Amino acid sequence: MSRIINIKGVRQIIAFLVLLTVMISNFTIVRADNYYKKGIIVIPGHIGTRLYEGSTKVWPPQAMDPYIDSNGNPTEQSLTGKYIAANLLLPGLGTLIVNRLVEKKTQEVYSSARNQFSRLEFDTNGNPKYNITTEPSVSKDGIYGTINTYGPIMTKLKQVFESTSCEVCFFPYDWRLSFEETAKKLQEFINNKGFDSVTLVAHSAGGLVAAGYLALSEDNRKKVETLFNLGTPNFGIPKPFEVMQSGNYFGNELDDIFRSQFKEFSRYTPSTYYLLPSRKYIDYVGKYMSHINKAVYPNGTSEITETTFLDFNETTEQIKKESFISANSAIGAIFDDAIRFQDSLFINGTYVLNMVDTHLIEGGSDGKTFAVSTLNFLKRKYTYKSDGHSTLLGYRTPIYDSFTTTSDCDGTIPSGSARAGGLVSNITTYKNVMHMDLPKTPEIIIQIIETIKAKSNKGYAWISGSIPSSASTGADYDSWNWVDENPKALKNRYSHQSSLYDGMHQHYFYNSSNKILPYDSQVLYCNVFIDPANPPKELMLQWNDGSWEHRAYWGEDKINFGTNGSVSRRYMGPLPKTGMWIRLEVPVQSVGLGGRTISGMAFTLYGGRVTWGEAGIMDNYTLNNAPTATSCYFDNLLTSSPISSISENSSFKVHTSFNTNPSIDLKSLKIRIYNPNSRSSGYTVLPTITYQDKYKYIGTADIDLAALRIPKGTYILDCISNYKKVNSNTIYIGYSEKISFTVN
């Protein structure tokens, strides 16, 4: 899937900011304890982490702090005579004196900045000269990254997702080091956090670090739910070689300050070599330029008579002939390690980015191209001519051409590399968004949040294999009996099973230090397996917020707790199907727990036996306030082997739920079954609504394949609904999770 999104004008940006604010307001922020299971990790790009020697910030140099704006450019007035005269000097001084004092002040700042930058240097063997540390992963000053490039995305991700079940982290790293080493540090970071699963949001070179993490092990790949690469040079870029030759890194006035230092610095810094184009760059993006023959005529005119390109191996050998590499075998070894790292991103011919759910996001300019460096590894070779006749061949002063080519890109990364040569299908292009703006653009942040929410709708598993920490337990005519067989537990975690008893019986916990704080827009859930040989007459869930007056029940009204029809005893529907795992869902508002802290839960029956699995809260979020289904599943979706094939004349039940709002078109709610390879609109069934309030409806539908006359084949099942935007003719359609199955 490839999408192109055109972003223009202040109005659109403001609109998205407003939308983002609305979006954030629908989520719960929970901080009950320090127990996390999921992680969302933002990985910055090259030079994107602040570096320190002791307490002194050496990148970006602390001396430059007053003179660099939020985009990393020198402030317009900071080092000008007008600014210094107005702020640092007495007014009325002569222009000449002011200019001289300005120059003196400027050089003092530059000298101090260069001195601080020098602490980042490596020796000629590629080893750091000084002890350098990174910024903390948890911001203490509200800044994430070199110039708070990652502040906007970190702030929004934390507001939306951070809870007892999910931690949003910033992964600062020493961007001078090899990406292989940094990938191992990322692995250590994730393991130390104890995350069961992670979502990686990587900007620029951070995407290469993420790819390196994926390449380290299959276990790492299994942990990654989603990878977002924002403007990543997936196959490298030619720019580092230009920096080695010229020292021009920034493309602005900062080059005047650091040019000579960056030239030497880049030659002995490992990450420089890891950024160079890989062999896949030649295959999918473009060639390396080797040399040109240039004819020069007496009248001063010239022409290029020959241009030669090298393949990857020839290019590698040519780079190694550079004096700063050939004279230091250690640097050559680093270059070899970088090539091996690039090759390791393909495992048995498969690109690691295609082993996980990867979303490539690139910037660019609407209809414009940018000058992107190409590689010129040889000096310019000239043919001197007189009156059009050839003379001796020779070399002029050994200088390098600054070769550039025009390319669609974000001003830094060629599109072919950002797109991984087309090997990854899920690509979104944001026009009019430059490289450093990618992690700050509201529309991109919205896309990331929307995608994460679509994949993580299960929410927070409060009870999963054990009761929450520090809880007290109790039972009435029942007991806490933990089992992993009969029935087989889900996710290889223990379940707790009720005892058999003819009347009311229950087991419960309370006063847990690990509390949850749901909002009205959420759903409480619990997985249950009802014993088919001993079904209860009534099944009840209770939640404790200091009292036990919040209940939901299924089946007969046999348990005399609370007032029926109120939050203290809310009827949710008939007893669910027996003999399979079912997920029970209870809208938070229906039991009056919105904004209330829950510290306990009771599992109550009238007769029979039930095995209780995972329980917790699910987030329900609606983009654009359109209806969005939170789930759509067969009765045995939660079994170890979900339905994948169904006989032609069978029947089954589908459960679904939708977020609602005052403008939802209730008549449009329907279960849809369609063949994705057919032009037919498919088959529809109207669900029976078992619960509805202003936030949500829950419905079920009995699907009879014979009655619908559905032939054999492969089908998609989902639930859809229309929402008509107020004061607009725009119709939004909400889609549930899609279930694929075969009728045979």
XYZ file of C-alpha atoms in Angstrom:
744
model
C 0.000 0.000 0.000
C 1.368 3.391 -0.947
C -0.240 6.692 -0.041
C 0.606 10.270 -0.916
C -0.651 12.996 1.360
C -0.363 16.620 0.281
C 0.069 19.042 3.174
C -0.345 22.723 2.450
C -1.240 25.817 4.358
C -1.598 26.898 7.921
C -5.313 26.106 8.038
C -4.760 22.405 7.498
C -2.106 22.289 10.198
C -4.372 24.071 12.670
C -7.205 21.705 11.801
C -5.039 18.702 12.509
C -3.852 20.170 15.790
C -7.468 20.603 16.832
C -8.194 17.040 15.750
C -5.218 15.799 17.725
C -6.499 17.583 20.826
C -9.897 15.915 20.421
C -8.186 12.610 19.879
C -6.091 12.839 23.025
C -9.111 13.682 25.164
C -10.594 10.218 24.522
C -7.791 8.252 26.173
C -6.995 7.216 29.691
C -3.724 8.107 31.382
C -3.084 5.551 34.130
C -0.131 5.606 36.509
C -0.965 3.063 39.191
C 2.492 1.519 39.547
C 5.643 0.838 37.584
C 4.489 -2.415 35.992
C 4.562 -2.236 32.219
C 4.062 -4.859 29.562
C 4.104 -2.887 26.328
C 6.540 -0.282 25.164
C 6.426 2.462 22.561
C 9.990 3.554 21.872
C 11.014 6.650 19.917
C 14.476 6.250 18.357
C 16.111 9.517 17.225
C 18.260 9.988 14.149
C 21.928 10.757 13.541
C 23.123 13.684 15.712
C 19.633 13.583 17.274
C 20.750 12.833 20.839
C 22.348 15.320 23.207
C 25.809 14.203 24.331
C 27.643 15.205 27.502
C 31.096 15.165 29.017
C 30.341 15.253 32.692
C 27.793 18.028 33.174
C 28.862 19.940 30.048
C 26.746 19.466 26.949
C 29.137 18.928 24.050
C 26.468 18.181 21.446
C 25.040 20.477 20.442
C 27.781 22.605 21.997
C 26.478 24.300 25.110
C 28.067 27.575 24.024
C 25.639 27.696 21.072
C 22.447 27.318 23.121
C 21.462 31.027 22.976
C 22.107 31.161 19.234
C 20.316 28.094 17.817
C 16.581 28.065 17.188
C 14.205 25.113 17.530
C 15.068 23.954 14.007
C 18.802 23.885 14.633
C 19.521 27.012 12.603
C 21.325 30.097 13.932
C 18.769 32.561 15.221
C 18.221 35.454 12.859
C 19.427 38.108 15.245
C 21.653 36.229 17.668
C 25.071 36.986 16.194
C 24.313 40.141 14.261
C 25.605 43.587 15.036
C 22.069 44.877 15.564
C 21.345 42.289 18.228
C 24.628 42.645 20.080
C 24.541 46.446 19.939
C 21.033 46.436 21.385
C 21.587 43.820 24.038
C 25.252 43.647 24.912
C 26.744 47.088 24.226
C 25.998 50.654 25.176
C 23.873 52.401 22.543
C 25.360 55.156 20.420
C 28.719 53.514 19.743
C 30.172 54.062 16.322
C 29.480 51.492 13.612
C 33.124 50.490 13.261
C 33.480 49.865 16.993
C 30.228 47.896 17.074
C 31.293 45.723 14.147
C 34.642 44.959 15.746
C 33.041 44.086 19.066
C 30.467 41.939 17.272
C 33.225 40.050 15.490
C 35.083 39.576 18.775
C 31.956 38.285 20.510
C 31.135 36.005 17.584
C 34.597 34.467 17.519
C 34.491 33.906 21.275
C 31.240 31.967 20.918
C 32.531 29.993 17.930
C 35.804 29.163 19.687
C 33.995 27.895 22.767
C 31.603 25.832 20.622
C 34.473 24.288 18.648
C 36.274 23.423 21.868
C 33.207 21.641 23.218
C 32.659 19.837 19.916
C 36.282 18.616 19.962
C 35.412 16.415 22.951
C 33.434 14.223 20.539
C 36.491 13.321 18.474
C 37.761 9.801 17.810
C 41.379 8.811 17.362
C 42.663 7.531 14.017
C 41.774 3.960 15.048
C 38.120 4.805 15.523
C 38.138 4.936 19.337
C 36.544 7.807 21.307
C 39.082 10.089 22.951
C 36.904 11.155 25.867
C 34.212 9.718 28.130
C 30.930 10.836 26.580
C 27.440 10.042 27.896
C 23.942 10.508 26.482
C 20.965 12.449 27.739
C 18.565 10.546 30.036
C 15.809 8.494 28.409
C 13.273 10.251 30.634
C 13.408 13.974 29.959
C 14.039 16.097 33.032
C 13.775 19.406 31.235
C 10.923 18.754 28.806
C 13.319 18.344 25.868
C 13.727 15.172 23.827
C 16.593 15.069 21.371
C 19.160 17.590 20.250
C 16.837 20.573 19.839
C 13.605 18.987 21.081
C 12.960 17.523 17.657
C 11.126 14.651 19.337
C 9.284 16.675 21.966
C 5.979 16.881 20.040
C 5.730 13.174 19.243
C 6.864 12.106 22.720
C 4.336 14.414 24.367
C 1.415 13.176 22.261
C 2.333 9.493 22.556
C 2.593 9.819 26.332
C -0.728 11.629 26.582
C -2.494 8.996 24.514
C -0.880 5.703 25.484
C 1.110 5.839 28.710
C -0.586 3.765 31.395
C 0.064 0.879 33.741
C 0.156 -1.365 30.682
C 2.235 0.782 28.352
C 5.341 2.915 28.754
C 6.369 5.481 26.151
C 10.158 5.724 26.065
C 12.792 7.832 24.387
C 15.901 5.859 23.416
C 18.893 8.214 23.399
C 22.098 6.769 22.021
C 25.624 7.824 21.157
C 25.102 8.403 17.445
C 28.852 8.351 16.797
C 29.070 4.608 17.463
C 28.341 1.774 15.052
C 24.678 0.985 14.477
C 25.431 -2.650 15.251
C 26.593 -1.680 18.738
C 23.629 0.650 19.184
C 21.186 -2.088 18.077
C 22.557 -4.291 20.867
C 22.082 -1.430 23.324
C 18.471 -1.123 22.132
C 18.015 -4.855 22.735
C 19.421 -4.458 26.248
C 17.164 -1.437 26.845
C 14.032 -3.380 25.817
C 14.975 -6.482 27.810
C 15.733 -4.466 30.942
C 12.320 -2.819 30.673
C 10.696 -6.257 30.595
C 8.463 -5.435 27.647
C 6.424 -8.288 26.192
C 5.897 -6.295 23.007
C 7.147 -3.018 21.575
C 6.250 -0.477 18.926
C 9.280 1.284 17.454
C 8.991 4.832 16.088
C 12.315 5.547 14.383
C 13.443 8.740 12.695
C 16.200 8.918 10.083
C 19.209 6.761 11.046
C 17.218 5.495 14.024
C 15.463 3.255 11.511
C 18.785 1.533 10.766
C 19.237 0.940 14.500
C 15.734 -0.576 14.596
C 16.534 -2.776 11.593
C 19.707 -3.918 13.344
C 17.623 -4.854 16.394
C 15.325 -6.952 14.197
C 18.296 -8.712 12.624
C 19.745 -9.764 15.992
C 17.213 -12.511 16.742
C 13.834 -14.009 15.970
C 12.779 -13.239 19.550
C 13.370 -9.552 18.867
C 11.232 -9.699 15.735
C 8.427 -11.420 17.646
C 8.401 -8.594 20.186
C 7.900 -5.854 17.594
C 4.211 -5.178 16.945
C 4.848 -2.283 14.556
C 7.839 -0.392 13.183
C 7.458 3.160 11.887
C 10.450 4.433 9.890
C 10.295 8.195 9.327
C 12.673 9.356 6.608
C 15.071 6.472 7.173
C 18.038 5.964 4.799
C 17.178 2.274 4.617
C 19.818 1.588 1.962
C 22.165 4.388 3.017
C 22.965 7.779 1.497
C 25.982 9.265 -0.347
C 26.088 12.335 1.906
C 28.645 10.961 4.440
C 31.307 10.667 1.749
C 30.788 14.298 0.819
C 31.151 15.244 4.497
C 34.424 13.303 4.649
C 35.744 15.389 1.766
C 34.263 18.816 2.476
C 33.053 18.898 6.074
C 29.708 20.335 4.919
C 27.069 18.584 7.028
C 24.296 21.048 7.815
C 23.827 23.036 4.636
C 23.574 26.278 6.606
C 25.723 28.741 8.557
C 26.714 26.058 11.060
C 29.002 24.602 8.400
C 31.078 27.787 8.648
C 31.632 27.054 12.330
C 32.268 23.309 12.286
C 33.398 22.526 8.711
C 37.015 21.632 9.430
C 36.103 19.674 12.554
C 33.293 17.717 10.903
C 35.602 16.768 8.044
C 38.099 15.089 10.381
C 35.427 13.904 12.802
C 33.445 12.073 10.112
C 36.488 10.215 8.805
C 37.114 8.378 12.075
C 33.572 8.060 13.442
C 32.097 4.544 12.984
C 28.522 5.669 12.257
C 29.725 7.543 9.152
C 30.505 4.257 7.440
C 27.222 2.678 8.515
C 25.387 5.492 6.721
C 27.135 4.991 3.370
C 25.083 3.414 0.567
C 24.744 -0.361 0.742
C 24.934 -2.757 -2.178
C 21.117 -2.557 -2.317
C 21.463 1.160 -3.027
C 22.989 0.311 -6.399
C 20.298 -2.294 -7.083
C 17.305 -0.126 -6.234
C 18.281 3.541 -5.977
C 21.185 4.600 -8.170
C 24.800 4.142 -9.172
C 28.041 5.480 -7.764
C 29.906 8.005 -9.871
C 33.560 7.114 -10.324
C 35.189 9.849 -12.371
C 34.725 12.143 -15.305
C 36.908 13.272 -18.170
C 36.524 16.970 -18.698
C 37.814 18.708 -21.834
C 39.034 22.278 -21.279
C 39.472 24.675 -24.229
C 41.702 27.758 -24.529
C 38.696 30.049 -24.592
C 37.707 28.775 -21.133
C 34.812 26.587 -22.235
C 34.709 22.953 -21.225
C 32.723 19.815 -21.760
C 32.385 16.432 -20.073
C 33.530 13.750 -22.486
C 33.196 10.681 -20.293
C 31.547 9.606 -17.050
C 32.293 6.236 -15.454
C 30.265 4.356 -12.844
C 31.506 1.613 -10.534
C 29.687 -1.372 -9.054
C 29.532 -1.870 -5.298
C 32.721 -3.902 -4.887
C 34.728 -1.532 -7.085
C 33.334 1.393 -5.150
C 34.284 -0.163 -1.822
C 37.846 -0.693 -2.965
C 38.023 2.873 -4.241
C 36.834 4.281 -0.914
C 39.461 2.233 0.903
C 42.173 3.941 -1.154
C 41.407 7.212 0.597
C 44.451 8.135 2.698
C 42.554 8.385 5.973
C 41.390 4.775 5.500
C 44.388 3.156 3.818
C 46.733 4.480 6.506
C 44.599 3.018 9.323
C 43.667 -0.645 9.127
C 41.259 -0.162 12.051
C 39.148 2.268 10.003
C 39.110 -0.180 7.100
C 37.885 -2.853 9.512
C 35.087 -0.544 10.685
C 34.085 -0.047 7.046
C 34.005 -3.837 6.558
C 31.862 -4.186 9.697
C 29.453 -1.595 8.309
C 29.080 -3.552 5.058
C 28.450 -6.770 6.997
C 25.841 -4.953 9.072
C 24.053 -3.757 5.932
C 24.117 -7.275 4.482
C 22.802 -8.757 7.765
C 19.521 -6.904 7.268
C 18.629 -9.563 4.699
C 18.099 -12.986 6.278
C 18.000 -15.818 3.748
C 17.119 -13.229 1.142
C 14.261 -11.681 3.135
C 14.492 -8.054 4.243
C 14.066 -7.786 8.030
C 11.614 -4.912 7.618
C 9.282 -7.346 5.867
C 9.407 -9.708 8.863
C 7.376 -7.284 10.999
C 4.556 -4.825 10.364
C 6.599 -1.934 8.934
C 5.275 1.471 7.899
C 7.618 3.691 5.897
C 6.853 7.408 6.120
C 8.736 9.811 3.874
C 8.672 13.547 3.355
C 9.109 15.546 0.189
C 8.131 18.681 -1.631
C 5.090 19.036 -3.817
C 6.403 18.759 -7.366
C 9.932 19.819 -6.443
C 13.242 18.001 -6.410
C 16.309 18.556 -4.302
C 20.014 18.429 -4.939
C 21.285 15.186 -3.429
C 24.956 14.283 -3.339
C 26.186 11.465 -5.513
C 29.518 9.785 -5.012
C 32.587 10.920 -6.915
C 35.539 8.870 -5.780
C 38.234 10.061 -8.203
C 39.751 13.444 -8.887
C 38.649 15.335 -11.953
C 40.570 14.190 -14.980
C 41.124 16.811 -17.685
C 41.977 16.651 -21.363
C 43.632 19.895 -22.442
C 42.785 20.874 -26.004
C 44.104 23.506 -28.363
C 41.986 24.451 -31.344
C 39.979 21.316 -30.820
C 42.990 18.983 -30.966
C 43.837 16.650 -28.094
C 46.978 17.170 -26.100
C 48.486 15.337 -23.149
C 46.195 13.923 -20.456
C 46.814 15.067 -16.927
C 45.409 15.961 -13.531
C 44.753 19.403 -12.185
C 44.976 20.305 -8.525
C 43.510 17.334 -6.651
C 40.086 18.623 -5.662
C 36.798 16.801 -5.516
C 33.746 17.706 -7.498
C 30.666 18.397 -5.427
C 28.475 16.228 -7.584
C 24.754 16.467 -7.031
C 21.719 15.130 -8.754
C 18.111 16.231 -8.471
C 15.881 13.790 -6.664
C 12.508 13.476 -5.004
C 13.353 13.543 -1.322
C 12.822 15.291 1.989
C 15.874 17.468 1.495
C 18.191 14.882 3.065
C 17.237 11.300 2.207
C 16.764 10.227 -1.450
C 13.281 8.850 -1.928
C 14.580 5.533 -3.248
C 16.399 4.866 0.016
C 13.550 6.142 2.211
C 11.260 3.777 0.301
C 13.713 0.866 0.679
C 13.719 0.518 -3.087
C 10.043 -0.424 -3.006
C 10.722 -3.656 -1.106
C 8.344 -2.554 1.666
C 4.812 -2.044 0.393
C 3.342 0.124 3.157
C 4.587 3.625 2.296
C 3.055 7.024 3.011
C 4.443 10.202 1.436
C 3.805 13.576 3.057
C 4.358 16.372 0.577
C 5.801 19.665 1.829
C 7.346 18.010 4.891
C 11.111 18.206 5.247
C 13.362 15.694 6.954
C 13.682 17.282 10.398
C 9.960 18.071 10.490
C 8.801 14.467 10.064
C 8.555 13.641 13.803
C 6.954 17.037 14.529
C 4.215 17.028 11.876
C 0.714 16.636 13.413
C -0.641 14.553 10.537
C 2.194 12.045 10.864
C 1.706 11.826 14.623
C -2.007 11.177 14.017
C -1.206 8.390 11.536
C 1.119 6.720 14.036
C -1.396 6.985 16.887
C -4.246 5.711 14.731
C -2.206 2.731 13.542
C -1.062 1.793 17.039
C -4.598 2.002 18.381
C -5.947 -0.154 15.569
C -3.470 -2.879 16.518
C -3.594 -2.602 20.312
C -7.295 -2.463 21.021
C -6.949 -5.198 23.642
C -5.891 -2.512 26.128
C -4.490 -3.330 29.564
C -4.550 -6.896 30.888
C -5.038 -6.181 34.597
C -5.350 -9.874 35.480
C -3.266 -12.219 33.356
C -1.920 -15.403 34.935
C -2.018 -13.947 38.461
C -3.896 -11.411 40.553
C -2.607 -7.812 40.621
C 0.177 -7.006 43.066
C -0.357 -6.720 46.858
C -4.043 -7.650 46.648
C -5.996 -9.336 49.445
C -8.156 -12.291 48.401
C -11.337 -13.928 49.622
C -14.046 -16.415 48.650
C -17.658 -17.318 49.507
C -18.500 -21.001 48.915
C -15.678 -20.909 46.365
C -11.873 -20.831 46.128
C -8.977 -19.463 44.061
C -8.041 -22.468 41.950
C -5.365 -21.782 39.296
C -5.350 -24.122 36.275
C -3.664 -24.372 32.874
C -5.571 -27.397 31.540
C -9.230 -28.405 31.219
C -9.717 -25.957 29.635
C -6.361 -25.140 28.117
C -5.289 -21.688 29.251
C -4.974 -18.837 26.782
C -1.536 -17.358 25.993
C 0.103 -20.117 28.112
C -0.917 -18.292 31.287
C -2.822 -19.710 34.240
C -6.564 -19.173 34.579
C -8.581 -19.265 37.813
C -11.485 -21.686 38.073
C -14.589 -21.524 40.246
C -15.602 -24.439 42.449
C -18.888 -26.275 41.870
C -21.758 -25.083 44.079
C -25.539 -25.017 43.656
C -26.197 -21.469 44.869
C -24.326 -18.154 44.791
C -20.552 -18.581 45.027
C -17.676 -16.249 44.281
C -13.981 -15.544 44.709
C -12.511 -12.052 44.662
C -9.558 -9.766 45.369
C -9.432 -6.224 46.760
C -7.062 -3.464 47.947
C -4.584 -4.076 45.135
C -1.748 -1.540 44.914
C -1.948 -1.947 41.130
C -5.112 0.035 40.444
C -6.797 0.928 37.172
C -8.590 4.171 36.317
C -11.011 3.686 33.397
C -12.861 6.442 31.573
C -16.410 6.363 30.191
C -15.137 5.803 26.658
C -13.529 2.483 27.630
C -14.692 -1.098 28.020
C -14.063 -3.510 30.890
C -13.509 -7.058 29.709
C -12.985 -10.580 30.992
C -12.331 -13.840 29.139
C -14.465 -16.748 30.352
C -14.879 -20.452 29.603
C -18.252 -21.805 30.763
C -18.196 -25.496 31.676
C -20.625 -27.115 29.190
C -21.415 -29.885 31.695
C -22.057 -27.433 34.533
C -23.259 -24.083 33.182
C -24.301 -21.524 35.811
C -27.730 -19.938 35.810
C -26.152 -16.517 36.203
C -22.665 -15.101 35.692
C -21.705 -11.790 37.324
C -18.653 -9.521 37.316
C -18.160 -7.015 40.145
C -15.634 -4.190 40.497
C -14.511 -2.535 43.719
C -13.801 1.203 43.905
C -14.166 1.297 47.697
C -17.548 -0.393 47.442
C -18.867 -3.373 45.484
C -21.745 -1.443 43.887
C -20.663 -1.837 40.257
C -21.884 -5.037 38.612
C -22.753 -6.587 35.269
C -24.458 -9.947 34.764
C -25.471 -12.438 32.088
C -28.220 -15.071 32.244
C -31.002 -15.279 34.816
C -31.534 -12.680 37.551
C -30.753 -14.960 40.508
C -28.138 -13.043 42.536
C -29.756 -10.419 44.742
C -26.949 -7.834 44.712
C -27.730 -4.169 43.961
C -30.686 -2.777 42.042
C -31.514 -4.308 38.694
C -31.279 -1.828 35.814
C -28.763 0.375 37.620
C -24.965 0.536 37.720
C -25.124 -1.773 40.732
C -26.675 -4.601 38.659
C -26.602 -4.097 34.893
C -28.048 -6.801 32.634
C -25.746 -7.505 29.658
C -27.575 -10.340 27.884
C -28.160 -14.073 27.933
C -25.585 -16.513 29.228
C -22.771 -16.815 26.644
C -22.113 -20.010 24.733
C -20.498 -22.817 26.695
C -17.419 -24.901 25.925
C -15.259 -22.166 24.401
C -13.392 -19.042 25.426
C -15.570 -15.921 25.165
C -14.612 -12.298 25.835
C -17.222 -10.480 27.906
C -17.329 -6.716 27.364
C -18.898 -4.138 29.688
C -18.923 -0.431 28.751
C -17.410 1.488 31.667
C -20.262 3.996 31.720
C -22.873 1.243 32.061
C -21.534 0.331 35.510
C -20.669 3.879 36.612
C -16.903 3.479 36.847
C -15.756 6.319 34.600
C -12.974 8.233 36.350
C -13.109 5.985 39.433
C -10.106 4.028 40.711
C -10.666 0.255 40.757
C -8.673 -1.868 43.206
C -10.622 -5.125 43.244
C -12.757 -7.507 41.232
C -15.166 -10.363 42.038
C -16.051 -13.402 39.928
C -19.543 -14.487 40.909
C -21.838 -17.342 39.801
C -25.183 -18.849 40.648
C -24.498 -22.545 40.341
C -22.216 -24.142 37.794
C -18.548 -23.635 37.059
C -16.618 -21.092 35.000
C -12.920 -20.704 34.248
C -11.834 -17.064 34.261
C -8.988 -15.804 32.098
C -7.502 -12.412 31.328
C -9.400 -9.346 32.534
C -8.789 -5.626 32.238
C -9.754 -2.548 30.221
C -9.827 -1.809 26.501
C -9.432 1.602 24.932
C -12.049 2.588 22.383
C -11.061 5.454 20.127
C -12.974 7.052 17.265
C -11.057 9.042 14.636
C -13.009 12.048 13.330
C -15.743 11.060 15.808
C -16.906 8.508 13.262
C -18.219 5.170 14.562
C -15.439 2.644 14.994
C -15.930 -1.014 15.830
C -13.856 -2.195 18.735
C -14.260 -5.889 18.031
C -15.921 -8.340 15.731
C -15.354 -12.013 16.434
C -16.769 -15.516 16.270
C -17.870 -17.222 19.464
C -14.581 -19.078 19.738
C -12.222 -16.295 18.645
C -10.333 -16.681 21.916
C -9.695 -20.410 21.571
C -6.236 -21.645 20.716
C -7.492 -22.442 17.208
C -9.873 -19.692 15.979
C -12.344 -20.504 13.231
C -10.623 -20.520 9.854
C -12.975 -22.779 7.896
C -16.715 -23.412 8.146
C -18.872 -26.007 6.443
C -21.203 -24.701 3.756
C -24.497 -25.265 5.630
C -23.389 -24.408 9.178
C -24.389 -21.556 11.476
C -22.359 -19.466 13.886
C -22.686 -16.385 16.057
C -20.783 -13.136 15.574
C -20.186 -10.572 18.313
C -19.397 -6.956 17.531
C -19.259 -3.588 19.231
C -19.193 -0.011 17.965
C -18.338 3.333 19.427
C -21.345 5.592 18.916
C -22.205 9.271 19.062
C -25.379 11.354 18.629
C -24.998 11.493 14.842
C -24.615 7.780 14.160
C -26.947 6.303 11.573
C -28.350 3.328 13.491
C -30.119 2.006 10.402
C -26.772 1.524 8.676
C -25.358 -0.925 11.247
C -24.734 -4.282 9.633
C -22.560 -7.368 9.612
C -21.017 -7.778 6.170
C -19.630 -10.903 4.504
C -17.926 -10.541 1.147
C -15.492 -12.257 -1.174
C -12.457 -9.947 -1.581
C -11.841 -11.321 -5.069
C -15.365 -10.666 -6.299
C -17.081 -7.485 -7.449
C -20.217 -8.541 -5.610
C -21.251 -6.388 -2.654
C -21.586 -9.564 -0.585
C -24.098 -10.454 2.112
C -25.355 -8.426 5.052
C -27.006 -9.331 8.351
C -28.470 -6.834 10.822
C -27.114 -7.366 14.344
C -29.299 -7.526 17.432
C -28.269 -4.742 19.806
C -27.848 -6.109 23.332
C -26.614 -2.870 24.889
C -26.459 0.749 23.797
C -25.602 4.096 25.370
C -24.215 7.352 24.008
C -20.716 5.855 23.844
C -21.173 2.333 22.580
C -23.399 -0.387 21.321
C -22.822 -4.114 21.651
C -24.528 -6.475 19.267
C -24.671 -10.076 18.135
C -25.766 -11.718 14.920
C -26.586 -15.330 14.096
C -25.145 -16.193 10.694
C -26.862 -19.040 8.834
C -24.769 -19.827 5.759
C -27.465 -22.039 4.255
C -30.156 -19.370 4.605
C -27.863 -16.761 3.070
C -26.959 -19.172 0.268
C -23.270 -18.392 0.614
C -21.272 -20.635 -1.742
C -17.895 -22.152 -1.020
C -14.967 -19.764 -1.083
C -12.827 -17.408 0.969
C -14.621 -14.529 2.694
C -14.024 -11.474 4.841
C -16.397 -10.690 7.708
C -16.609 -7.270 9.334
C -19.104 -4.802 10.759
C -19.727 -1.359 9.272
C -21.741 1.744 10.076
C -22.167 5.218 8.611
C -21.749 8.495 10.450
C -22.897 11.770 8.908
C -20.721 14.680 9.939
C -22.681 17.567 11.452
C -23.110 20.520 9.046
C -21.524 18.511 6.272
C -22.435 16.001 3.635
C -19.369 13.947 4.520
C -20.170 10.334 5.366
C -17.601 8.470 7.460
C -17.760 4.690 7.525
C -16.526 2.781 10.561
C -15.107 -0.680 9.989
C -14.535 -3.395 12.556
C -11.676 -5.829 12.715
C -11.765 -8.053 9.644
C -12.034 -11.817 10.031
C -10.969 -14.086 7.189
C -12.542 -17.532 6.873
C -13.237 -20.216 4.286
C -16.581 -21.835 3.507
C -16.021 -25.416 2.368
